[in-house]
């Protein structure tokens, strides 16, 4: 085919063919990518699950020296309204007495020191500490007590007694107004 | 084989045409979304939602729709927040076991008008008002049906004896419907202060209920059109590539 | 040039797992008759449709809740609140329409060109078994969607089964897992749909093997084509691509502009009032729905449906003539066309309420199906004077 003096023509034809092949292959790959992407996107949490990810909580009904538990993204979240005495008690705790030393200002939001918001999962073995209900024991440090192995936390969720080695985690949240927080 | 395919296609078309030629008792309305590339009219959907809230929601639920879905009608998050703040739904129970009412949230499903079917049966003399989420599902003319039903109330002909709590409606199969004429002129006020007449209300609420039954119609048509254009390009490229391959 | 490249010294993987060699010998260089037409690409289209259905089916399986209430609700919510949920649901629902469209044409291709002849009996029987399995998967898939229409369809199916003499009612209880559609029913419908769905892939593979083992079918019905009339399968790349593009375009148009085409409105959640609906199955089951309705009055709906499929599988023995292809059998070809029209009429009539002329139409169309197989096919074979079949392939299409 490349004979009879049309060598360059045939060569051009081949180049054209290869170009078209690559162009076709690339277009088909775009299509395949779109299919993979849409099937992947379908595995993301749907709207119903996304609904749970951001949560407004009204703090006004929480009396001082009491707390509430709620579920956020499947995890227990504790919110405690501290009295002025409780705030000054945790602020007075010397750093050297803490197992996981963190100042109080890193455990609460500025201007809202009376509200402690923590994730209620003991960092030791994942049990849910008690201390939110009026009838619950709060442990020796007036915070939460883990019923499984006896870890004790103070009123802003810092660990004071093992076996846990870390403080209770803090969920991402911000104050929308003085008595309303947005979790997530 | 070509003859065989052709014959089958002709038979199918002929029978299909015979089907659609059957007498149509309903009033056809023009809904933009019913045309091939047509989409929902957002202004119409918003009025339709207002009509639903004013004249339908007290008896009919929309269990499959959530307040956040109203964003599809072109409402802003602030609009939706304003709407839900007026709607009180049960949020758990207080320590005494009494239900606690709180404003709905955008993530909540539309409030059900009654706690359960038994309560509805008692309230509505045995006829349970159906959930409207899918009332127009599967009927190409589903919106026409709802429109005709809303506009189909007439005085009963003398030869028809009306059972108690029933009304005469020419669009309803059998003619006897337990729903009182629901649309009240003036129950909805538009942004420009005008009050739409009953026919306009029926049109918009019919479009709104088409949306509740098929909320992904706009997206489906847009994505589908893109897929078809893509396939046409792919087909042309493949055809050229195969032809060029044959020539060399 | 390509050949020398791909047949260069096999690499590490190729010497241990000769995938490229299988691709070459079983696909690219596999010799096929030179007269194949576009409809011969439909085997590949069946594979494409099965791929789409399997993938989208797995994705729907992530969301499906097999309970009486959850069945319809879970899929309805999936289409509304999950990214592309509507697309995946319609790829599955309309994918079934595409599959059956292809399968019906493929079956009529076999009947028209006598593809069951020339030592292809077993390949044909496996194709009929595969068709039956498709119908079963289609029915269970329709039934498991829940809602008023699907539940009614399951109830009617149970009534058909209960009408079987002797052990019918026991079988119906076994089928439903109770006296009526209840909490036990949805999971078993779903499991039947999925299990037979995967079994179909195996049956299709067996059919492919049996078809490859027998002399190749072709539109001229030439029993053993001359070796000079055979071309490598790769010569049909253009035709295959054309068929695929037409398939994909029709599929896209249905998904975008007519989702759920030919399927009952109640294939999802139905509200109690809705509009009075009649339990009508998806279009691809309508013909058999018609056979069952015709048999109902005679007390044997299920038997008629099964008998029709058995007769289809028995075609190699009902049609014993010398000439295979409808191209050279004008009389036979005419009757096959009438059969195709009859099936369409039966399907449409089966979707109508049992009033007016429709029951009579169903009965006549049903009788014709059986007359075609039992009377016309053997009789035409004996009586007709077929045109001479060329020894070589005259019309090369590749």
mmCIF file with all atom_site columns, N, CA, C and O in Angstrom, chain B residues 155-194:
data_model
loop_
_atom_site.group_PDB
_atom_site.id
_atom_site.type_symbol
_atom_site.label_atom_id
_atom_site.label_alt_id
_atom_site.label_comp_id
_atom_site.label_asym_id
_atom_site.label_entity_id
_atom_site.label_seq_id
_atom_site.pdbx_PDB_ins_code
_atom_site.Cartn_x
_atom_site.Cartn_y
_atom_site.Cartn_z
_atom_site.occupancy
_atom_site.B_iso_or_equiv
_atom_site.pdbx_formal_charge
_atom_site.auth_seq_id
_atom_site.auth_comp_id
_atom_site.auth_asym_id
_atom_site.auth_atom_id
_atom_site.pdbx_PDB_model_num
ATOM 1   N N  . UNK B 1 155 ? -72.054 20.540 40.653 1.00 0.00 ? 155 UNK B N  1
ATOM 2   C CA . UNK B 1 155 ? -73.263 20.134 41.368 1.00 0.00 ? 155 UNK B CA 1
ATOM 3   C C  . UNK B 1 155 ? -73.635 18.736 40.891 1.00 0.00 ? 155 UNK B C  1
ATOM 4   O O  . UNK B 1 155 ? -73.492 18.416 39.703 1.00 0.00 ? 155 UNK B O  1
ATOM 5   N N  . UNK B 1 156 ? -74.055 17.872 41.818 1.00 0.00 ? 156 UNK B N  1
ATOM 6   C CA . UNK B 1 156 ? -74.361 16.498 41.437 1.00 0.00 ? 156 UNK B CA 1
ATOM 7   C C  . UNK B 1 156 ? -75.564 16.478 40.502 1.00 0.00 ? 156 UNK B C  1
ATOM 8   O O  . UNK B 1 156 ? -76.534 17.207 40.719 1.00 0.00 ? 156 UNK B O  1
ATOM 9   N N  . UNK B 1 157 ? -75.519 15.681 39.449 1.00 0.00 ? 157 UNK B N  1
ATOM 10  C CA . UNK B 1 157 ? -76.691 15.551 38.586 1.00 0.00 ? 157 UNK B CA 1
ATOM 11  C C  . UNK B 1 157 ? -77.849 14.952 39.386 1.00 0.00 ? 157 UNK B C  1
ATOM 12  O O  . UNK B 1 157 ? -77.619 14.216 40.351 1.00 0.00 ? 157 UNK B O  1
ATOM 13  N N  . UNK B 1 158 ? -79.090 15.260 38.976 1.00 0.00 ? 158 UNK B N  1
ATOM 14  C CA . UNK B 1 158 ? -80.259 14.844 39.777 1.00 0.00 ? 158 UNK B CA 1
ATOM 15  C C  . UNK B 1 158 ? -80.356 13.321 39.947 1.00 0.00 ? 158 UNK B C  1
ATOM 16  O O  . UNK B 1 158 ? -80.903 12.842 40.943 1.00 0.00 ? 158 UNK B O  1
ATOM 17  N N  . UNK B 1 159 ? -79.831 12.539 38.997 1.00 0.00 ? 159 UNK B N  1
ATOM 18  C CA . UNK B 1 159 ? -80.000 11.087 39.115 1.00 0.00 ? 159 UNK B CA 1
ATOM 19  C C  . UNK B 1 159 ? -78.970 10.443 40.041 1.00 0.00 ? 159 UNK B C  1
ATOM 20  O O  . UNK B 1 159 ? -78.973 9.240  40.227 1.00 0.00 ? 159 UNK B O  1
ATOM 21  N N  . UNK B 1 160 ? -78.036 11.254 40.603 1.00 0.00 ? 160 UNK B N  1
ATOM 22  C CA . UNK B 1 160 ? -77.007 10.688 41.487 1.00 0.00 ? 160 UNK B CA 1
ATOM 23  C C  . UNK B 1 160 ? -77.380 10.991 42.928 1.00 0.00 ? 160 UNK B C  1
ATOM 24  O O  . UNK B 1 160 ? -77.631 12.133 43.284 1.00 0.00 ? 160 UNK B O  1
ATOM 25  N N  . UNK B 1 161 ? -77.430 9.943  43.753 1.00 0.00 ? 161 UNK B N  1
ATOM 26  C CA . UNK B 1 161 ? -77.676 10.174 45.177 1.00 0.00 ? 161 UNK B CA 1
ATOM 27  C C  . UNK B 1 161 ? -76.325 10.279 45.869 1.00 0.00 ? 161 UNK B C  1
ATOM 28  O O  . UNK B 1 161 ? -75.484 9.402  45.725 1.00 0.00 ? 161 UNK B O  1
ATOM 29  N N  . UNK B 1 162 ? -76.133 11.377 46.574 1.00 0.00 ? 162 UNK B N  1
ATOM 30  C CA . UNK B 1 162 ? -74.838 11.602 47.209 1.00 0.00 ? 162 UNK B CA 1
ATOM 31  C C  . UNK B 1 162 ? -74.809 10.945 48.572 1.00 0.00 ? 162 UNK B C  1
ATOM 32  O O  . UNK B 1 162 ? -75.651 11.221 49.417 1.00 0.00 ? 162 UNK B O  1
ATOM 33  N N  . UNK B 1 163 ? -73.805 10.080 48.841 1.00 0.00 ? 163 UNK B N  1
ATOM 34  C CA . UNK B 1 163 ? -73.621 9.566  50.198 1.00 0.00 ? 163 UNK B CA 1
ATOM 35  C C  . UNK B 1 163 ? -73.152 10.706 51.099 1.00 0.00 ? 163 UNK B C  1
ATOM 36  O O  . UNK B 1 163 ? -72.646 11.724 50.597 1.00 0.00 ? 163 UNK B O  1
ATOM 37  N N  . UNK B 1 164 ? -73.323 10.578 52.439 1.00 0.00 ? 164 UNK B N  1
ATOM 38  C CA . UNK B 1 164 ? -72.884 11.677 53.313 1.00 0.00 ? 164 UNK B CA 1
ATOM 39  C C  . UNK B 1 164 ? -71.387 11.924 53.192 1.00 0.00 ? 164 UNK B C  1
ATOM 40  O O  . UNK B 1 164 ? -70.620 10.994 52.933 1.00 0.00 ? 164 UNK B O  1
ATOM 41  N N  . UNK B 1 165 ? -70.976 13.153 53.385 1.00 0.00 ? 165 UNK B N  1
ATOM 42  C CA . UNK B 1 165 ? -69.570 13.585 53.344 1.00 0.00 ? 165 UNK B CA 1
ATOM 43  C C  . UNK B 1 165 ? -68.938 13.331 51.986 1.00 0.00 ? 165 UNK B C  1
ATOM 44  O O  . UNK B 1 165 ? -67.752 13.058 51.900 1.00 0.00 ? 165 UNK B O  1
ATOM 45  N N  . UNK B 1 166 ? -69.702 13.340 50.927 1.00 0.00 ? 166 UNK B N  1
ATOM 46  C CA . UNK B 1 166 ? -69.106 13.170 49.609 1.00 0.00 ? 166 UNK B CA 1
ATOM 47  C C  . UNK B 1 166 ? -69.485 14.337 48.706 1.00 0.00 ? 166 UNK B C  1
ATOM 48  O O  . UNK B 1 166 ? -70.453 15.038 48.945 1.00 0.00 ? 166 UNK B O  1
ATOM 49  N N  . UNK B 1 167 ? -68.654 14.501 47.663 1.00 0.00 ? 167 UNK B N  1
ATOM 50  C CA . UNK B 1 167 ? -68.849 15.598 46.728 1.00 0.00 ? 167 UNK B CA 1
ATOM 51  C C  . UNK B 1 167 ? -68.792 15.048 45.317 1.00 0.00 ? 167 UNK B C  1
ATOM 52  O O  . UNK B 1 167 ? -68.202 14.008 45.083 1.00 0.00 ? 167 UNK B O  1
ATOM 53  N N  . UNK B 1 168 ? -69.406 15.778 44.406 1.00 0.00 ? 168 UNK B N  1
ATOM 54  C CA . UNK B 1 168 ? -69.434 15.298 43.024 1.00 0.00 ? 168 UNK B CA 1
ATOM 55  C C  . UNK B 1 168 ? -68.298 15.932 42.240 1.00 0.00 ? 168 UNK B C  1
ATOM 56  O O  . UNK B 1 168 ? -68.105 17.148 42.242 1.00 0.00 ? 168 UNK B O  1
ATOM 57  N N  . UNK B 1 169 ? -67.497 15.070 41.594 1.00 0.00 ? 169 UNK B N  1
ATOM 58  C CA . UNK B 1 169 ? -66.325 15.558 40.858 1.00 0.00 ? 169 UNK B CA 1
ATOM 59  C C  . UNK B 1 169 ? -66.219 14.797 39.546 1.00 0.00 ? 169 UNK B C  1
ATOM 60  O O  . UNK B 1 169 ? -66.078 13.569 39.537 1.00 0.00 ? 169 UNK B O  1
ATOM 61  N N  . UNK B 1 170 ? -66.269 15.519 38.421 1.00 0.00 ? 170 UNK B N  1
ATOM 62  C CA . UNK B 1 170 ? -66.306 14.832 37.127 1.00 0.00 ? 170 UNK B CA 1
ATOM 63  C C  . UNK B 1 170 ? -64.971 14.186 36.763 1.00 0.00 ? 170 UNK B C  1
ATOM 64  O O  . UNK B 1 170 ? -64.906 13.314 35.913 1.00 0.00 ? 170 UNK B O  1
ATOM 65  N N  . UNK B 1 171 ? -63.868 14.608 37.429 1.00 0.00 ? 171 UNK B N  1
ATOM 66  C CA . UNK B 1 171 ? -62.565 14.051 37.062 1.00 0.00 ? 171 UNK B CA 1
ATOM 67  C C  . UNK B 1 171 ? -62.232 12.808 37.870 1.00 0.00 ? 171 UNK B C  1
ATOM 68  O O  . UNK B 1 171 ? -61.303 12.083 37.541 1.00 0.00 ? 171 UNK B O  1
ATOM 69  N N  . UNK B 1 172 ? -62.985 12.569 38.944 1.00 0.00 ? 172 UNK B N  1
ATOM 70  C CA . UNK B 1 172 ? -62.649 11.454 39.819 1.00 0.00 ? 172 UNK B CA 1
ATOM 71  C C  . UNK B 1 172 ? -63.359 10.197 39.332 1.00 0.00 ? 172 UNK B C  1
ATOM 72  O O  . UNK B 1 172 ? -64.552 10.246 38.994 1.00 0.00 ? 172 UNK B O  1
ATOM 73  N N  . UNK B 1 173 ? -62.630 9.067  39.266 1.00 0.00 ? 173 UNK B N  1
ATOM 74  C CA . UNK B 1 173 ? -63.283 7.839  38.790 1.00 0.00 ? 173 UNK B CA 1
ATOM 75  C C  . UNK B 1 173 ? -64.504 7.524  39.641 1.00 0.00 ? 173 UNK B C  1
ATOM 76  O O  . UNK B 1 173 ? -64.404 7.449  40.872 1.00 0.00 ? 173 UNK B O  1
ATOM 77  N N  . UNK B 1 174 ? -65.665 7.391  39.033 1.00 0.00 ? 174 UNK B N  1
ATOM 78  C CA . UNK B 1 174 ? -66.900 7.137  39.779 1.00 0.00 ? 174 UNK B CA 1
ATOM 79  C C  . UNK B 1 174 ? -67.640 8.402  40.146 1.00 0.00 ? 174 UNK B C  1
ATOM 80  O O  . UNK B 1 174 ? -68.825 8.360  40.435 1.00 0.00 ? 174 UNK B O  1
ATOM 81  N N  . UNK B 1 175 ? -66.931 9.535  40.148 1.00 0.00 ? 175 UNK B N  1
ATOM 82  C CA . UNK B 1 175 ? -67.603 10.817 40.343 1.00 0.00 ? 175 UNK B CA 1
ATOM 83  C C  . UNK B 1 175 ? -67.810 11.232 41.788 1.00 0.00 ? 175 UNK B C  1
ATOM 84  O O  . UNK B 1 175 ? -68.087 12.389 42.059 1.00 0.00 ? 175 UNK B O  1
ATOM 85  N N  . UNK B 1 176 ? -67.706 10.291 42.744 1.00 0.00 ? 176 UNK B N  1
ATOM 86  C CA . UNK B 1 176 ? -67.974 10.637 44.139 1.00 0.00 ? 176 UNK B CA 1
ATOM 87  C C  . UNK B 1 176 ? -66.667 10.694 44.906 1.00 0.00 ? 176 UNK B C  1
ATOM 88  O O  . UNK B 1 176 ? -65.946 9.703  44.994 1.00 0.00 ? 176 UNK B O  1
ATOM 89  N N  . UNK B 1 177 ? -66.353 11.845 45.470 1.00 0.00 ? 177 UNK B N  1
ATOM 90  C CA . UNK B 1 177 ? -65.083 12.002 46.173 1.00 0.00 ? 177 UNK B CA 1
ATOM 91  C C  . UNK B 1 177 ? -65.357 12.507 47.575 1.00 0.00 ? 177 UNK B C  1
ATOM 92  O O  . UNK B 1 177 ? -66.289 13.284 47.796 1.00 0.00 ? 177 UNK B O  1
ATOM 93  N N  . UNK B 1 178 ? -64.547 12.031 48.542 1.00 0.00 ? 178 UNK B N  1
ATOM 94  C CA . UNK B 1 178 ? -64.776 12.407 49.940 1.00 0.00 ? 178 UNK B CA 1
ATOM 95  C C  . UNK B 1 178 ? -64.116 13.732 50.292 1.00 0.00 ? 178 UNK B C  1
ATOM 96  O O  . UNK B 1 178 ? -64.309 14.255 51.381 1.00 0.00 ? 178 UNK B O  1
ATOM 97  N N  . UNK B 1 179 ? -63.293 14.265 49.356 1.00 0.00 ? 179 UNK B N  1
ATOM 98  C CA . UNK B 1 179 ? -62.593 15.516 49.641 1.00 0.00 ? 179 UNK B CA 1
ATOM 99  C C  . UNK B 1 179 ? -63.467 16.708 49.251 1.00 0.00 ? 179 UNK B C  1
ATOM 100 O O  . UNK B 1 179 ? -63.952 16.774 48.121 1.00 0.00 ? 179 UNK B O  1
ATOM 101 N N  . UNK B 1 180 ? -63.646 17.623 50.200 1.00 0.00 ? 180 UNK B N  1
ATOM 102 C CA . UNK B 1 180 ? -64.370 18.850 49.883 1.00 0.00 ? 180 UNK B CA 1
ATOM 103 C C  . UNK B 1 180 ? -63.525 19.694 48.939 1.00 0.00 ? 180 UNK B C  1
ATOM 104 O O  . UNK B 1 180 ? -62.309 19.559 48.934 1.00 0.00 ? 180 UNK B O  1
ATOM 105 N N  . UNK B 1 181 ? -64.141 20.557 48.132 1.00 0.00 ? 181 UNK B N  1
ATOM 106 C CA . UNK B 1 181 ? -63.320 21.400 47.254 1.00 0.00 ? 181 UNK B CA 1
ATOM 107 C C  . UNK B 1 181 ? -62.265 22.099 48.091 1.00 0.00 ? 181 UNK B C  1
ATOM 108 O O  . UNK B 1 181 ? -62.606 22.889 48.986 1.00 0.00 ? 181 UNK B O  1
ATOM 109 N N  . UNK B 1 182 ? -60.959 21.793 47.863 1.00 0.00 ? 182 UNK B N  1
ATOM 110 C CA . UNK B 1 182 ? -59.942 22.239 48.818 1.00 0.00 ? 182 UNK B CA 1
ATOM 111 C C  . UNK B 1 182 ? -59.448 23.667 48.602 1.00 0.00 ? 182 UNK B C  1
ATOM 112 O O  . UNK B 1 182 ? -59.059 24.325 49.557 1.00 0.00 ? 182 UNK B O  1
ATOM 113 N N  . UNK B 1 183 ? -59.441 24.137 47.374 1.00 0.00 ? 183 UNK B N  1
ATOM 114 C CA . UNK B 1 183 ? -58.799 25.426 47.102 1.00 0.00 ? 183 UNK B CA 1
ATOM 115 C C  . UNK B 1 183 ? -59.752 26.573 47.411 1.00 0.00 ? 183 UNK B C  1
ATOM 116 O O  . UNK B 1 183 ? -60.885 26.593 46.936 1.00 0.00 ? 183 UNK B O  1
ATOM 117 N N  . UNK B 1 184 ? -59.270 27.500 48.231 1.00 0.00 ? 184 UNK B N  1
ATOM 118 C CA . UNK B 1 184 ? -60.097 28.651 48.582 1.00 0.00 ? 184 UNK B CA 1
ATOM 119 C C  . UNK B 1 184 ? -59.463 29.887 47.980 1.00 0.00 ? 184 UNK B C  1
ATOM 120 O O  . UNK B 1 184 ? -58.295 30.153 48.230 1.00 0.00 ? 184 UNK B O  1
ATOM 121 N N  . UNK B 1 185 ? -60.230 30.627 47.190 1.00 0.00 ? 185 UNK B N  1
ATOM 122 C CA . UNK B 1 185 ? -59.644 31.821 46.580 1.00 0.00 ? 185 UNK B CA 1
ATOM 123 C C  . UNK B 1 185 ? -59.171 32.764 47.678 1.00 0.00 ? 185 UNK B C  1
ATOM 124 O O  . UNK B 1 185 ? -59.841 32.942 48.694 1.00 0.00 ? 185 UNK B O  1
ATOM 125 N N  . UNK B 1 186 ? -57.980 33.313 47.477 1.00 0.00 ? 186 UNK B N  1
ATOM 126 C CA . UNK B 1 186 ? -57.478 34.263 48.460 1.00 0.00 ? 186 UNK B CA 1
ATOM 127 C C  . UNK B 1 186 ? -56.674 33.652 49.583 1.00 0.00 ? 186 UNK B C  1
ATOM 128 O O  . UNK B 1 186 ? -56.190 34.368 50.444 1.00 0.00 ? 186 UNK B O  1
ATOM 129 N N  . UNK B 1 187 ? -56.522 32.332 49.605 1.00 0.00 ? 187 UNK B N  1
ATOM 130 C CA . UNK B 1 187 ? -55.754 31.749 50.712 1.00 0.00 ? 187 UNK B CA 1
ATOM 131 C C  . UNK B 1 187 ? -54.259 31.933 50.515 1.00 0.00 ? 187 UNK B C  1
ATOM 132 O O  . UNK B 1 187 ? -53.480 31.683 51.410 1.00 0.00 ? 187 UNK B O  1
ATOM 133 N N  . UNK B 1 188 ? -53.864 32.333 49.308 1.00 0.00 ? 188 UNK B N  1
ATOM 134 C CA . UNK B 1 188 ? -52.438 32.539 49.042 1.00 0.00 ? 188 UNK B CA 1
ATOM 135 C C  . UNK B 1 188 ? -52.247 33.959 48.513 1.00 0.00 ? 188 UNK B C  1
ATOM 136 O O  . UNK B 1 188 ? -53.023 34.422 47.694 1.00 0.00 ? 188 UNK B O  1
ATOM 137 N N  . UNK B 1 189 ? -51.196 34.617 49.007 1.00 0.00 ? 189 UNK B N  1
ATOM 138 C CA . UNK B 1 189 ? -50.874 35.946 48.492 1.00 0.00 ? 189 UNK B CA 1
ATOM 139 C C  . UNK B 1 189 ? -49.492 35.901 47.868 1.00 0.00 ? 189 UNK B C  1
ATOM 140 O O  . UNK B 1 189 ? -48.541 35.430 48.484 1.00 0.00 ? 189 UNK B O  1
ATOM 141 N N  . UNK B 1 190 ? -49.372 36.366 46.647 1.00 0.00 ? 190 UNK B N  1
ATOM 142 C CA . UNK B 1 190 ? -48.083 36.349 45.975 1.00 0.00 ? 190 UNK B CA 1
ATOM 143 C C  . UNK B 1 190 ? -47.200 37.492 46.478 1.00 0.00 ? 190 UNK B C  1
ATOM 144 O O  . UNK B 1 190 ? -47.668 38.378 47.192 1.00 0.00 ? 190 UNK B O  1
ATOM 145 N N  . UNK B 1 191 ? -45.939 37.459 46.072 1.00 0.00 ? 191 UNK B N  1
ATOM 146 C CA . UNK B 1 191 ? -44.989 38.485 46.520 1.00 0.00 ? 191 UNK B CA 1
ATOM 147 C C  . UNK B 1 191 ? -45.448 39.882 46.109 1.00 0.00 ? 191 UNK B C  1
ATOM 148 O O  . UNK B 1 191 ? -45.238 40.855 46.831 1.00 0.00 ? 191 UNK B O  1
ATOM 149 N N  . UNK B 1 192 ? -46.110 39.974 44.935 1.00 0.00 ? 192 UNK B N  1
ATOM 150 C CA . UNK B 1 192 ? -46.549 41.297 44.476 1.00 0.00 ? 192 UNK B CA 1
ATOM 151 C C  . UNK B 1 192 ? -47.910 41.688 45.043 1.00 0.00 ? 192 UNK B C  1
ATOM 152 O O  . UNK B 1 192 ? -48.531 42.647 44.580 1.00 0.00 ? 192 UNK B O  1
ATOM 153 N N  . UNK B 1 193 ? -48.378 40.923 46.030 1.00 0.00 ? 193 UNK B N  1
ATOM 154 C CA . UNK B 1 193 ? -49.610 41.279 46.704 1.00 0.00 ? 193 UNK B CA 1
ATOM 155 C C  . UNK B 1 193 ? -50.865 40.757 46.036 1.00 0.00 ? 193 UNK B C  1
ATOM 156 O O  . UNK B 1 193 ? -51.963 40.861 46.588 1.00 0.00 ? 193 UNK B O  1
ATOM 157 N N  . UNK B 1 194 ? -50.735 40.189 44.829 1.00 0.00 ? 194 UNK B N  1
ATOM 158 C CA . UNK B 1 194 ? -51.922 39.668 44.148 1.00 0.00 ? 194 UNK B CA 1
ATOM 159 C C  . UNK B 1 194 ? -52.335 38.330 44.737 1.00 0.00 ? 194 UNK B C  1
ATOM 160 O O  . UNK B 1 194 ? -51.509 37.592 45.272 1.00 0.00 ? 194 UNK B O  1
#
